CSV table of C-alpha atoms in Angstrom, one decimal:
chain,number,residue,atom,x,y,z
K,1,UNK,CA,3.6,21.0,42.9
K,2,UNK,CA,4.6,17.6,44.3
K,3,UNK,CA,7.4,16.5,46.6
K,4,UNK,CA,10.4,16.9,44.3
K,5,UNK,CA,14.1,16.6,44.7
K,6,UNK,CA,14.2,12.8,45.0
K,7,UNK,CA,15.1,10.7,42.0
K,8,UNK,CA,13.0,7.6,42.8
K,9,UNK,CA,14.5,5.7,39.8
K,10,UNK,CA,18.0,6.0,41.4
K,11,UNK,CA,16.7,5.3,44.9
K,12,UNK,CA,14.9,2.1,43.6
K,13,UNK,CA,18.1,1.1,41.9
K,14,UNK,CA,19.9,1.4,45.3
K,15,UNK,CA,17.2,-0.8,46.8
K,16,UNK,CA,17.8,-3.5,44.2
K,17,UNK,CA,21.6,-3.3,44.7
K,18,UNK,CA,21.1,-3.8,48.5
K,19,UNK,CA,19.0,-6.9,47.9
K,20,UNK,CA,21.7,-8.3,45.6
K,21,UNK,CA,24.3,-7.7,48.2
K,22,UNK,CA,22.1,-9.4,50.8
K,23,UNK,CA,21.7,-12.4,48.6
K,24,UNK,CA,25.5,-12.9,48.6
K,25,UNK,CA,26.0,-12.3,52.3
K,26,UNK,CA,25.8,-16.0,53.1
K,27,UNK,CA,28.9,-16.6,50.9
K,28,UNK,CA,30.7,-13.8,52.6
K,29,UNK,CA,29.7,-15.4,56.0
K,30,UNK,CA,31.3,-18.7,55.0
K,31,UNK,CA,34.5,-17.0,53.7
K,32,UNK,CA,34.9,-15.0,56.9
K,33,UNK,CA,34.3,-18.2,58.9
K,34,UNK,CA,37.1,-19.9,56.9
K,35,UNK,CA,39.5,-17.1,57.4
K,36,UNK,CA,38.9,-16.9,61.2
K,37,UNK,CA,39.2,-20.7,61.6
K,38,UNK,CA,42.5,-20.8,59.6
K,39,UNK,CA,43.8,-17.9,61.6
K,40,UNK,CA,43.1,-19.5,64.9
K,41,UNK,CA,44.9,-22.7,63.8
K,42,UNK,CA,47.9,-20.7,62.9
K,43,UNK,CA,47.9,-18.7,66.1
K,44,UNK,CA,48.7,-21.9,68.2
K,45,UNK,CA,45.4,-21.9,70.1
K,46,UNK,CA,45.1,-18.2,70.6
K,47,UNK,CA,41.7,-16.8,69.7
K,48,UNK,CA,41.4,-15.3,66.2
K,49,UNK,CA,38.9,-12.7,67.5
K,50,UNK,CA,37.5,-11.4,70.8
K,51,UNK,CA,34.3,-10.1,69.2
K,52,UNK,CA,31.2,-11.7,70.7
K,53,UNK,CA,29.6,-11.2,67.3
K,54,UNK,CA,32.3,-13.1,65.4
K,55,UNK,CA,33.4,-15.8,67.9
K,56,UNK,CA,30.5,-18.2,66.9
K,57,UNK,CA,31.8,-18.2,63.3
K,58,UNK,CA,35.2,-19.8,64.2
K,59,UNK,CA,35.1,-23.4,63.0
K,60,UNK,CA,31.4,-23.2,61.9
K,61,UNK,CA,30.6,-21.6,58.6
K,62,UNK,CA,26.9,-22.4,59.0
K,63,UNK,CA,26.3,-20.6,62.3
K,64,UNK,CA,24.6,-17.2,61.7
K,65,UNK,CA,21.9,-15.1,63.2
K,66,UNK,CA,19.1,-15.7,64.2
K,67,UNK,CA,19.8,-19.5,64.3
K,68,UNK,CA,23.2,-19.1,66.0
K,69,UNK,CA,25.1,-16.5,67.9
K,70,UNK,CA,26.8,-14.7,65.0
K,71,UNK,CA,25.3,-11.4,63.8
K,72,UNK,CA,27.7,-10.4,61.0
K,73,UNK,CA,27.7,-10.8,58.1
K,74,UNK,CA,25.1,-13.7,57.8
K,75,UNK,CA,22.3,-11.5,59.2
K,76,UNK,CA,22.9,-9.0,56.4
K,77,UNK,CA,20.9,-11.3,54.0
K,78,UNK,CA,17.7,-10.6,55.9
K,79,UNK,CA,18.5,-7.1,56.9
K,80,UNK,CA,19.5,-5.9,53.5
K,81,UNK,CA,16.4,-7.6,51.9
K,82,UNK,CA,14.1,-5.9,54.5
K,83,UNK,CA,15.8,-2.5,53.8
K,84,UNK,CA,15.4,-3.0,50.1
K,85,UNK,CA,11.7,-3.7,50.5
K,86,UNK,CA,11.3,-0.6,52.7
K,87,UNK,CA,13.0,1.6,50.1
K,88,UNK,CA,10.6,0.2,47.4
K,89,UNK,CA,7.5,0.9,49.5
K,90,UNK,CA,8.7,4.4,50.3
K,91,UNK,CA,9.4,5.1,46.6
K,92,UNK,CA,5.9,3.9,45.7
K,93,UNK,CA,4.5,6.1,48.5
K,94,UNK,CA,6.4,9.2,47.2
K,95,UNK,CA,5.5,8.6,43.6
K,96,UNK,CA,1.8,8.1,44.3
K,97,UNK,CA,1.7,11.1,46.7
K,98,UNK,CA,3.2,13.3,43.9
K,99,UNK,CA,0.5,12.1,41.5
K,100,UNK,CA,-2.2,13.0,44.0
K,101,UNK,CA,-0.7,16.4,44.7
K,102,UNK,CA,-0.6,17.1,41.0
K,103,UNK,CA,-4.3,16.3,40.9
K,104,UNK,CA,-5.0,19.0,43.6
K,105,UNK,CA,-4.9,17.0,46.8
K,106,UNK,CA,-2.8,18.3,49.8
K,107,UNK,CA,-0.7,15.8,51.7
K,108,UNK,CA,1.4,16.8,54.7
K,109,UNK,CA,5.1,16.3,54.2
K,110,UNK,CA,5.2,14.5,57.5
K,111,UNK,CA,3.5,11.5,56.0
K,112,UNK,CA,4.8,11.5,52.4
K,113,UNK,CA,7.8,9.4,53.2
K,114,UNK,CA,6.0,6.9,55.5
K,115,UNK,CA,6.7,3.2,55.1
K,116,UNK,CA,3.1,2.3,54.2
K,117,UNK,CA,1.1,1.1,51.3
K,118,UNK,CA,1.0,3.6,48.5
K,119,UNK,CA,-2.2,5.7,48.5
K,120,UNK,CA,-5.2,4.7,46.4
K,121,UNK,CA,-7.3,7.5,45.0
K,122,UNK,CA,-10.4,5.3,44.7
K,123,UNK,CA,-10.5,4.9,48.5
K,124,UNK,CA,-10.3,8.7,48.9
K,125,UNK,CA,-13.1,9.3,46.4
K,126,UNK,CA,-15.3,6.6,48.0
K,127,UNK,CA,-14.8,8.2,51.5
K,128,UNK,CA,-15.7,11.6,50.1
K,129,UNK,CA,-18.8,10.2,48.4
K,130,UNK,CA,-20.0,8.4,51.5
K,131,UNK,CA,-19.7,11.4,53.8
K,132,UNK,CA,-21.4,13.7,51.2
K,133,UNK,CA,-24.3,11.2,51.0
K,134,UNK,CA,-25.3,12.0,54.6
K,135,UNK,CA,-26.6,15.4,53.4
K,136,UNK,CA,-30.3,15.5,53.7
K,137,UNK,CA,-30.6,11.7,53.7
K,138,UNK,CA,-33.7,10.1,55.1
K,139,UNK,CA,-32.3,7.3,57.3
K,140,UNK,CA,-35.5,5.3,57.7
K,141,UNK,CA,-36.9,3.5,60.7
K,142,UNK,CA,-33.5,1.9,61.5
K,143,UNK,CA,-31.8,5.1,62.4
K,144,UNK,CA,-28.5,6.4,60.8
K,145,UNK,CA,-26.0,4.1,62.5
K,146,UNK,CA,-25.4,1.9,59.5
K,147,UNK,CA,-24.7,4.9,57.3
K,148,UNK,CA,-22.4,6.5,59.9
K,149,UNK,CA,-20.6,3.2,60.4
K,150,UNK,CA,-19.9,3.0,56.7
K,151,UNK,CA,-18.3,6.4,56.8
K,152,UNK,CA,-16.3,5.6,59.9
K,153,UNK,CA,-15.0,2.3,58.4
K,154,UNK,CA,-14.0,4.0,55.2
K,155,UNK,CA,-12.1,6.7,57.1
K,156,UNK,CA,-10.5,4.2,59.5
K,157,UNK,CA,-9.3,2.2,56.4
K,158,UNK,CA,-7.4,5.1,54.9
K,159,UNK,CA,-3.6,5.3,55.2
K,160,UNK,CA,-2.1,8.5,56.6
K,161,UNK,CA,-1.5,9.9,53.1
K,162,UNK,CA,-5.0,9.0,52.0
K,163,UNK,CA,-6.5,10.6,55.1
K,164,UNK,CA,-4.6,13.8,54.4
K,165,UNK,CA,-5.8,13.8,50.8
K,166,UNK,CA,-9.4,13.3,52.1
K,167,UNK,CA,-9.1,16.1,54.7
K,168,UNK,CA,-7.8,18.4,52.0
K,169,UNK,CA,-10.9,17.8,49.8
K,170,UNK,CA,-13.8,17.2,52.2
K,171,UNK,CA,-16.1,20.2,52.6
K,172,UNK,CA,-16.1,21.6,56.1
K,173,UNK,CA,-19.9,21.3,56.4
K,174,UNK,CA,-19.8,17.6,55.4
K,175,UNK,CA,-17.3,16.8,58.1
K,176,UNK,CA,-19.2,18.8,60.7
K,177,UNK,CA,-22.5,17.1,59.7
K,178,UNK,CA,-20.9,13.7,60.2
K,179,UNK,CA,-19.6,14.7,63.6
K,180,UNK,CA,-23.0,16.1,64.7
K,181,UNK,CA,-24.9,13.0,63.5
K,182,UNK,CA,-22.4,10.7,65.1
K,183,UNK,CA,-22.7,12.4,68.5
K,184,UNK,CA,-26.5,12.2,68.7
K,185,UNK,CA,-27.1,8.8,70.3
K,186,UNK,CA,-30.4,9.4,72.2
K,187,UNK,CA,-31.6,6.0,73.2
K,188,UNK,CA,-34.4,7.2,75.5
K,189,UNK,CA,-37.3,7.0,73.0
K,190,UNK,CA,-40.1,4.5,73.1
K,191,UNK,CA,-39.4,3.0,69.7
K,192,UNK,CA,-36.7,0.3,69.2
K,193,UNK,CA,-35.1,2.0,66.2
K,194,UNK,CA,-34.3,5.1,68.2
K,195,UNK,CA,-31.4,3.2,69.7
K,196,UNK,CA,-29.7,3.0,66.2
K,197,UNK,CA,-28.8,6.7,65.9
K,198,UNK,CA,-25.3,8.0,66.1
K,199,UNK,CA,-22.1,6.1,67.0
K,200,UNK,CA,-21.7,4.9,70.6
K,201,UNK,CA,-19.5,7.3,72.5
K,202,UNK,CA,-16.6,4.9,73.2
K,203,UNK,CA,-16.4,3.8,69.5
K,204,UNK,CA,-16.5,7.4,68.3
K,205,UNK,CA,-13.8,8.4,70.8
K,206,UNK,CA,-11.5,5.6,69.5
K,207,UNK,CA,-12.3,6.7,65.9
K,208,UNK,CA,-11.3,10.3,66.6
K,209,UNK,CA,-8.1,9.1,68.2
K,210,UNK,CA,-7.3,7.0,65.1
K,211,UNK,CA,-7.9,10.0,62.8
K,212,UNK,CA,-5.7,12.3,64.8
K,213,UNK,CA,-2.9,9.8,65.1
K,214,UNK,CA,-2.8,9.3,61.3
K,215,UNK,CA,-3.4,12.9,60.1
K,216,UNK,CA,-0.5,15.2,59.2
K,217,UNK,CA,0.0,18.2,61.5
K,218,UNK,CA,-1.3,20.6,58.8
K,219,UNK,CA,-4.7,18.9,59.0
K,220,UNK,CA,-5.2,18.8,62.8
K,221,UNK,CA,-7.1,22.1,62.7
K,222,UNK,CA,-9.6,20.6,60.2
K,223,UNK,CA,-10.3,17.8,62.7
K,224,UNK,CA,-10.6,20.2,65.6
K,225,UNK,CA,-13.0,22.4,63.8
K,226,UNK,CA,-15.3,19.5,62.9
K,227,UNK,CA,-15.1,17.4,66.1
K,228,UNK,CA,-15.1,19.2,69.4
K,229,UNK,CA,-14.0,16.0,71.1
K,230,UNK,CA,-10.5,16.4,69.6
K,231,UNK,CA,-9.4,19.5,71.6
K,232,UNK,CA,-10.6,20.4,75.1
K,233,UNK,CA,-11.6,24.1,75.6
K,234,UNK,CA,-10.5,26.1,78.6
K,235,UNK,CA,-12.9,29.1,78.5
K,236,UNK,CA,-15.1,27.5,81.2
K,237,UNK,CA,-12.3,27.3,83.7
K,238,UNK,CA,-11.9,29.6,86.7
K,239,UNK,CA,-8.5,30.7,85.4
K,240,UNK,CA,-10.1,32.0,82.2
K,241,UNK,CA,-13.4,33.4,83.6
K,242,UNK,CA,-11.9,35.0,86.7
K,243,UNK,CA,-8.4,35.7,85.4
K,244,UNK,CA,-6.7,33.9,88.3
K,245,UNK,CA,-6.5,30.7,90.3
K,246,UNK,CA,-8.7,31.1,93.3
K,247,UNK,CA,-6.7,28.7,95.5
K,248,UNK,CA,-3.2,29.8,94.5
K,249,UNK,CA,-4.3,33.5,94.1
K,250,UNK,CA,-2.1,33.7,91.0
K,251,UNK,CA,-3.2,35.7,87.9
K,252,UNK,CA,-3.5,34.1,84.5
K,253,UNK,CA,-3.3,36.3,81.4
K,254,UNK,CA,-3.3,35.7,77.7
K,255,UNK,CA,-4.4,32.0,77.8
K,256,UNK,CA,-3.9,30.3,74.5
K,257,UNK,CA,-2.8,27.0,73.0
K,258,UNK,CA,0.9,26.7,72.2
K,259,UNK,CA,3.5,24.0,71.7
K,260,UNK,CA,5.8,23.4,74.7
K,261,UNK,CA,9.6,23.1,74.3
K,262,UNK,CA,10.0,20.5,77.0
K,263,UNK,CA,10.0,16.8,76.1
K,264,UNK,CA,7.5,14.1,77.2
K,265,UNK,CA,9.9,12.8,79.9
K,266,UNK,CA,12.9,14.6,81.4
K,267,UNK,CA,14.6,11.2,81.5
K,268,UNK,CA,13.3,8.9,78.7
K,269,UNK,CA,10.5,6.6,80.1
K,270,UNK,CA,11.1,7.6,83.7
K,271,UNK,CA,8.3,9.1,85.8
K,272,UNK,CA,9.1,11.1,88.9
K,273,UNK,CA,6.0,11.9,91.0
K,274,UNK,CA,7.8,14.5,93.0
K,275,UNK,CA,8.1,16.8,89.9
K,276,UNK,CA,4.4,17.1,89.1
K,277,UNK,CA,2.7,20.5,89.5
K,278,UNK,CA,-1.0,21.0,89.3
K,279,UNK,CA,-0.9,24.2,87.3
K,280,UNK,CA,-3.7,26.8,87.1
K,281,UNK,CA,-6.7,24.6,86.8
K,282,UNK,CA,-8.7,23.6,89.9
K,283,UNK,CA,-8.5,19.9,89.3
K,284,UNK,CA,-6.5,18.9,92.4
K,285,UNK,CA,-8.7,15.9,92.9
K,286,UNK,CA,-7.4,14.5,89.6
K,287,UNK,CA,-3.8,15.5,89.8
K,288,UNK,CA,-3.6,14.1,93.4
K,289,UNK,CA,-4.8,10.7,92.1
K,290,UNK,CA,-2.4,10.9,89.2
K,291,UNK,CA,0.5,11.8,91.5
K,292,UNK,CA,-0.3,9.2,94.1
K,293,UNK,CA,-0.4,6.5,91.4
K,294,UNK,CA,2.9,7.7,89.8
K,295,UNK,CA,4.5,7.5,93.3
K,296,UNK,CA,3.2,4.0,94.0
K,297,UNK,CA,3.7,2.6,90.5
K,298,UNK,CA,5.8,4.8,88.2
K,299,UNK,CA,6.1,2.1,85.6
K,300,UNK,CA,2.3,1.9,85.3
K,301,UNK,CA,2.0,5.6,84.5
K,302,UNK,CA,5.0,5.6,82.2
K,303,UNK,CA,3.5,2.7,80.2
K,304,UNK,CA,0.3,4.7,79.8
K,305,UNK,CA,1.6,7.4,77.6
K,306,UNK,CA,3.5,7.4,74.3
K,307,UNK,CA,4.4,9.8,71.5
K,308,UNK,CA,3.3,9.0,67.9
K,309,UNK,CA,5.4,9.6,64.7
K,310,UNK,CA,3.2,12.6,63.7
K,311,UNK,CA,3.8,14.3,67.1
K,312,UNK,CA,0.5,13.5,68.7
K,313,UNK,CA,0.4,11.8,72.1
K,314,UNK,CA,-1.5,8.7,73.1
K,315,UNK,CA,-2.7,8.5,76.7
K,316,UNK,CA,-4.2,5.4,78.3
K,317,UNK,CA,-7.4,6.3,80.2
K,318,UNK,CA,-10.6,4.6,81.3
K,319,UNK,CA,-14.0,6.0,80.6
K,320,UNK,CA,-16.9,6.4,83.0
K,321,UNK,CA,-18.0,2.8,82.2
K,322,UNK,CA,-14.6,1.3,83.0
K,323,UNK,CA,-13.6,0.7,79.4
K,324,UNK,CA,-9.9,1.3,78.5
K,325,UNK,CA,-9.1,3.7,75.7
K,326,UNK,CA,-5.9,5.2,74.2
K,327,UNK,CA,-6.9,8.8,73.7
K,328,UNK,CA,-4.9,10.7,71.2
K,329,UNK,CA,-4.2,14.4,71.8
K,330,UNK,CA,-2.3,17.1,69.9
K,331,UNK,CA,1.0,18.3,71.4
K,332,UNK,CA,-0.2,21.9,72.0
K,333,UNK,CA,-1.1,22.8,75.6
K,334,UNK,CA,-2.7,25.7,77.4
K,335,UNK,CA,-0.2,28.5,78.0
K,336,UNK,CA,-0.1,32.0,79.5
K,337,UNK,CA,0.9,35.2,77.7
K,338,UNK,CA,4.5,34.5,78.3
K,339,UNK,CA,4.4,31.0,76.8
K,340,UNK,CA,4.5,29.1,80.1
K,341,UNK,CA,2.4,25.9,80.4
K,342,UNK,CA,-0.4,26.7,82.8
K,343,UNK,CA,-1.9,23.2,82.9
K,344,UNK,CA,-0.3,20.3,84.8
K,345,UNK,CA,3.4,19.8,84.1
K,346,UNK,CA,6.6,18.3,85.5
K,347,UNK,CA,10.1,19.7,86.0
K,348,UNK,CA,11.3,20.0,82.4
K,349,UNK,CA,8.8,17.5,81.1
K,350,UNK,CA,5.2,17.5,79.9
K,351,UNK,CA,3.7,14.0,80.4
K,352,UNK,CA,1.4,15.2,83.3
K,353,UNK,CA,-0.1,17.8,80.9
K,354,UNK,CA,-1.1,15.2,78.4
K,355,UNK,CA,-2.7,12.9,81.0
K,356,UNK,CA,-4.7,16.0,82.2
K,357,UNK,CA,-5.6,16.9,78.6
K,358,UNK,CA,-6.9,13.4,77.8
K,359,UNK,CA,-8.8,13.4,81.1
K,360,UNK,CA,-10.5,16.7,80.2
K,361,UNK,CA,-11.8,15.1,77.0
K,362,UNK,CA,-12.9,11.9,78.7
K,363,UNK,CA,-14.4,13.0,82.0
K,364,UNK,CA,-17.9,11.7,82.0
K,365,UNK,CA,-19.3,14.3,84.5
K,366,UNK,CA,-20.4,17.9,84.2
K,367,UNK,CA,-20.6,18.7,87.8
K,368,UNK,CA,-17.3,20.5,88.2
K,369,UNK,CA,-16.4,24.1,87.6
K,370,UNK,CA,-17.7,27.2,89.3
K,371,UNK,CA,-21.4,26.8,90.0
K,372,UNK,CA,-24.0,28.0,87.6
K,373,UNK,CA,-25.4,31.5,88.2
K,374,UNK,CA,-22.1,32.5,89.8
K,375,UNK,CA,-22.5,36.2,90.6
K,376,UNK,CA,-25.2,36.4,87.9
K,377,UNK,CA,-22.5,35.9,85.2
K,378,UNK,CA,-24.1,33.9,82.3
K,379,UNK,CA,-20.7,32.8,81.1
K,380,UNK,CA,-20.7,30.2,83.9
K,381,UNK,CA,-24.0,28.7,82.7
K,382,UNK,CA,-22.6,26.4,80.0
K,383,UNK,CA,-22.2,22.7,79.4
K,384,UNK,CA,-18.6,21.9,80.2
K,385,UNK,CA,-18.3,18.2,79.3
K,386,UNK,CA,-15.1,17.5,77.4
K,387,UNK,CA,-13.5,20.8,78.5
K,388,UNK,CA,-11.0,21.6,81.2
K,389,UNK,CA,-13.8,23.4,83.1
K,390,UNK,CA,-15.6,20.1,83.7
K,391,UNK,CA,-12.6,18.8,85.6
K,392,UNK,CA,-12.6,21.6,88.3
K,393,UNK,CA,-14.0,21.3,91.8
K,394,UNK,CA,-15.3,17.8,91.9
K,395,UNK,CA,-15.3,15.0,94.5
K,396,UNK,CA,-12.3,13.0,95.6
K,397,UNK,CA,-13.6,9.6,94.5
K,398,UNK,CA,-14.4,10.6,90.9
K,399,UNK,CA,-10.9,10.7,89.4
K,400,UNK,CA,-9.3,7.4,90.4
K,401,UNK,CA,-11.3,5.2,87.9
K,402,UNK,CA,-10.0,7.3,85.0
K,403,UNK,CA,-6.4,6.9,86.2
K,404,UNK,CA,-6.3,3.2,87.3
K,405,UNK,CA,-9.3,1.6,85.7
K,406,UNK,CA,-10.9,0.8,89.1
K,407,UNK,CA,-13.1,2.6,91.5
K,408,UNK,CA,-11.3,3.7,94.6
K,409,UNK,CA,-12.0,2.2,98.0
K,410,UNK,CA,-13.1,4.4,100.9
K,411,UNK,CA,-11.2,3.6,104.1
K,412,UNK,CA,-11.6,4.7,107.7
K,413,UNK,CA,-10.7,8.2,108.4
K,414,UNK,CA,-7.7,7.6,110.7
K,415,UNK,CA,-4.0,7.2,110.3
K,416,UNK,CA,-4.0,3.5,111.2
K,417,UNK,CA,-6.2,2.6,108.2
K,418,UNK,CA,-4.3,4.9,105.9
K,419,UNK,CA,-1.0,3.5,106.9
K,420,UNK,CA,-2.2,0.0,106.3
K,421,UNK,CA,-3.3,0.8,102.8
K,422,UNK,CA,-0.1,2.8,102.0
K,423,UNK,CA,2.1,0.1,103.4
K,424,UNK,CA,0.3,-2.3,101.0
K,425,UNK,CA,1.6,-0.2,98.1
K,426,UNK,CA,-1.7,1.4,97.3
K,427,UNK,CA,-1.9,5.0,96.3
K,428,UNK,CA,-3.9,7.0,98.9
K,429,UNK,CA,-5.5,10.4,98.6
K,430,UNK,CA,-7.3,12.5,101.2
K,431,UNK,CA,-9.4,15.7,101.2
K,432,UNK,CA,-9.7,18.8,103.3
K,433,UNK,CA,-13.0,20.3,104.4
K,434,UNK,CA,-14.0,24.0,104.7
K,435,UNK,CA,-11.6,25.4,107.3
K,436,UNK,CA,-11.3,28.9,108.5
K,437,UNK,CA,-7.8,30.1,107.5
K,438,UNK,CA,-7.4,31.5,111.1
K,439,UNK,CA,-7.6,27.9,112.4
K,440,UNK,CA,-4.9,26.5,110.2
K,441,UNK,CA,-1.6,25.6,112.0
K,442,UNK,CA,1.1,28.1,111.4
K,443,UNK,CA,3.5,25.6,109.9
K,444,UNK,CA,0.9,24.7,107.2
K,445,UNK,CA,0.0,28.2,106.1
K,446,UNK,CA,1.8,28.1,102.7
K,447,UNK,CA,0.4,24.7,101.7
K,448,UNK,CA,-2.9,23.9,103.4
K,449,UNK,CA,-6.1,25.1,101.8
K,450,UNK,CA,-9.8,24.3,102.1
K,451,UNK,CA,-11.6,22.1,99.5
K,452,UNK,CA,-8.3,20.6,98.4
K,453,UNK,CA,-7.0,17.0,97.8
K,454,UNK,CA,-3.6,15.8,99.0
K,455,UNK,CA,-1.8,12.5,98.4
K,456,UNK,CA,0.0,10.4,101.0
K,457,UNK,CA,3.8,10.4,100.6
K,458,UNK,CA,4.7,8.5,103.8
K,459,UNK,CA,5.0,8.6,107.5
K,460,UNK,CA,7.5,10.0,110.0
K,461,UNK,CA,9.1,8.0,112.7
K,462,UNK,CA,7.1,9.8,115.3
K,463,UNK,CA,3.8,8.8,113.7
K,464,UNK,CA,2.9,11.7,111.6
K,465,UNK,CA,1.5,11.3,108.1
K,466,UNK,CA,3.3,13.2,105.3
K,467,UNK,CA,0.9,14.6,102.8
K,468,UNK,CA,2.0,15.9,99.4
K,469,UNK,CA,0.3,18.9,97.8
K,470,UNK,CA,-0.4,18.4,94.1
K,471,UNK,CA,0.4,22.1,93.5
K,472,UNK,CA,4.1,21.0,93.4
K,473,UNK,CA,6.5,23.7,92.5
K,474,UNK,CA,8.0,23.7,96.0
K,475,UNK,CA,4.7,23.6,97.9
K,476,UNK,CA,5.7,22.2,101.3
K,477,UNK,CA,4.5,18.9,102.5
K,478,UNK,CA,2.0,18.8,105.3
K,479,UNK,CA,2.9,16.7,108.3
K,480,UNK,CA,-0.1,15.9,110.6
K,481,UNK,CA,-0.4,14.1,113.9
K,482,UNK,CA,-3.3,11.6,114.2
K,483,UNK,CA,-5.3,14.3,116.0
K,484,UNK,CA,-4.5,17.0,113.4
K,485,UNK,CA,-5.4,14.6,110.6
K,486,UNK,CA,-8.8,13.7,112.0
K,487,UNK,CA,-9.5,17.4,112.6
K,488,UNK,CA,-8.5,18.8,109.2
K,489,UNK,CA,-8.8,15.9,106.7
K,490,UNK,CA,-11.4,13.5,105.5
K,491,UNK,CA,-12.6,11.2,102.7
K,492,UNK,CA,-9.4,9.0,102.4
K,493,UNK,CA,-9.5,6.9,99.3
K,494,UNK,CA,-7.4,3.8,98.5
K,495,UNK,CA,-6.7,3.5,94.8
K,496,UNK,CA,-6.6,0.1,93.0
K,497,UNK,CA,-3.9,0.0,90.2
K,498,UNK,CA,-5.0,-2.0,87.2
K,499,UNK,CA,-2.6,-4.5,85.6
């Protein structure tokens, strides 16, 4: 059963009519110019129109957009022609998708009406053949990279509808095999051909993002099952393994992925650093860097995230080697049993959560999380790279390169140095050491915690530094004198924002 209910013959006829109307728009433009010019002459010098769009037409039948100031109706020639062409392409897309569905392919309704080149079944069949050919193939002395690149190029060359049709037909084992082979890039052998296995990590990351951005929502699960790099797990986090956040002391039950109801931004395109809350994962070192950067340069952070037509989200992030990527993630986020987002979030907005999700996929270390052999529990003894668990409990200087594209700069551990960096519009983060709770000043009790990272929000008139807690959600700021700062805080980092 295809996508019925649309009479493409009638819709195509409408497109042709629009093009005909567009072709005659120039004559209408000249006629309107003549009417306005004559009217102005009869009005004894009074203007015939006060419309900024029509004023340029008075006395000049040849002035029309984009060559002059007028926008109507001369511009209709191009606009109606473009609309007609778009209608024709969409009808071609719909008709060809219906043909494919009738042949047993499954195409998500979200991409059936896309304004793109109509799907070509031969490209789908060629991609299926190429990925099937990897089964049991002897790749020879030159490794398997050429064969994998062939599959990657064929998949990257598919339109959204073609990719959906491919994903509906490809056997799950073929797709998993491709992902497994692509991820094995061991270049440590003694023979030169051993460096030609797999697909380099950065290239494969961009490839996965491309597939996720193009695929219809009904096929995301297929990609997630075949490629672990598409969706970060959370079963290596403290919140999952212990059932609570050890810093906040809050319980977390019923963790699952769900789709939030809040938009990307509470105000379109506007980033408010003060609304960010860390959530239940122990990645303050990352959220503090993100928040400090959002405070210093909100436009930079806002420009680094965007929503795609199919609902996925693109996040700009740098990898461990300093290479910029746009990482595509699905819109679902970790939630608790009540449907509350437990990862990072804002006040009525979700953009911090998608930054965090992309970071979980990209983080190049595996030194975070609760230490191995924790209380003899084997669940802690797992590789966590690419999961939320890998982002927990790491060092202050590790996160900034992923946020800004540059390594952070260590500065002297005193308020004079910190104020100098902050006054130069650099984001600044600082850490706390291991402090006995009994020694914490009373006024900090509800916000200060050991092994935590804060961000600099400013300075008071009497010389105290104002430190923001990435917990958010009403966590009080910490105001510290120079003496208090040097006693309780360390490892200040100046972040370098990339442009």
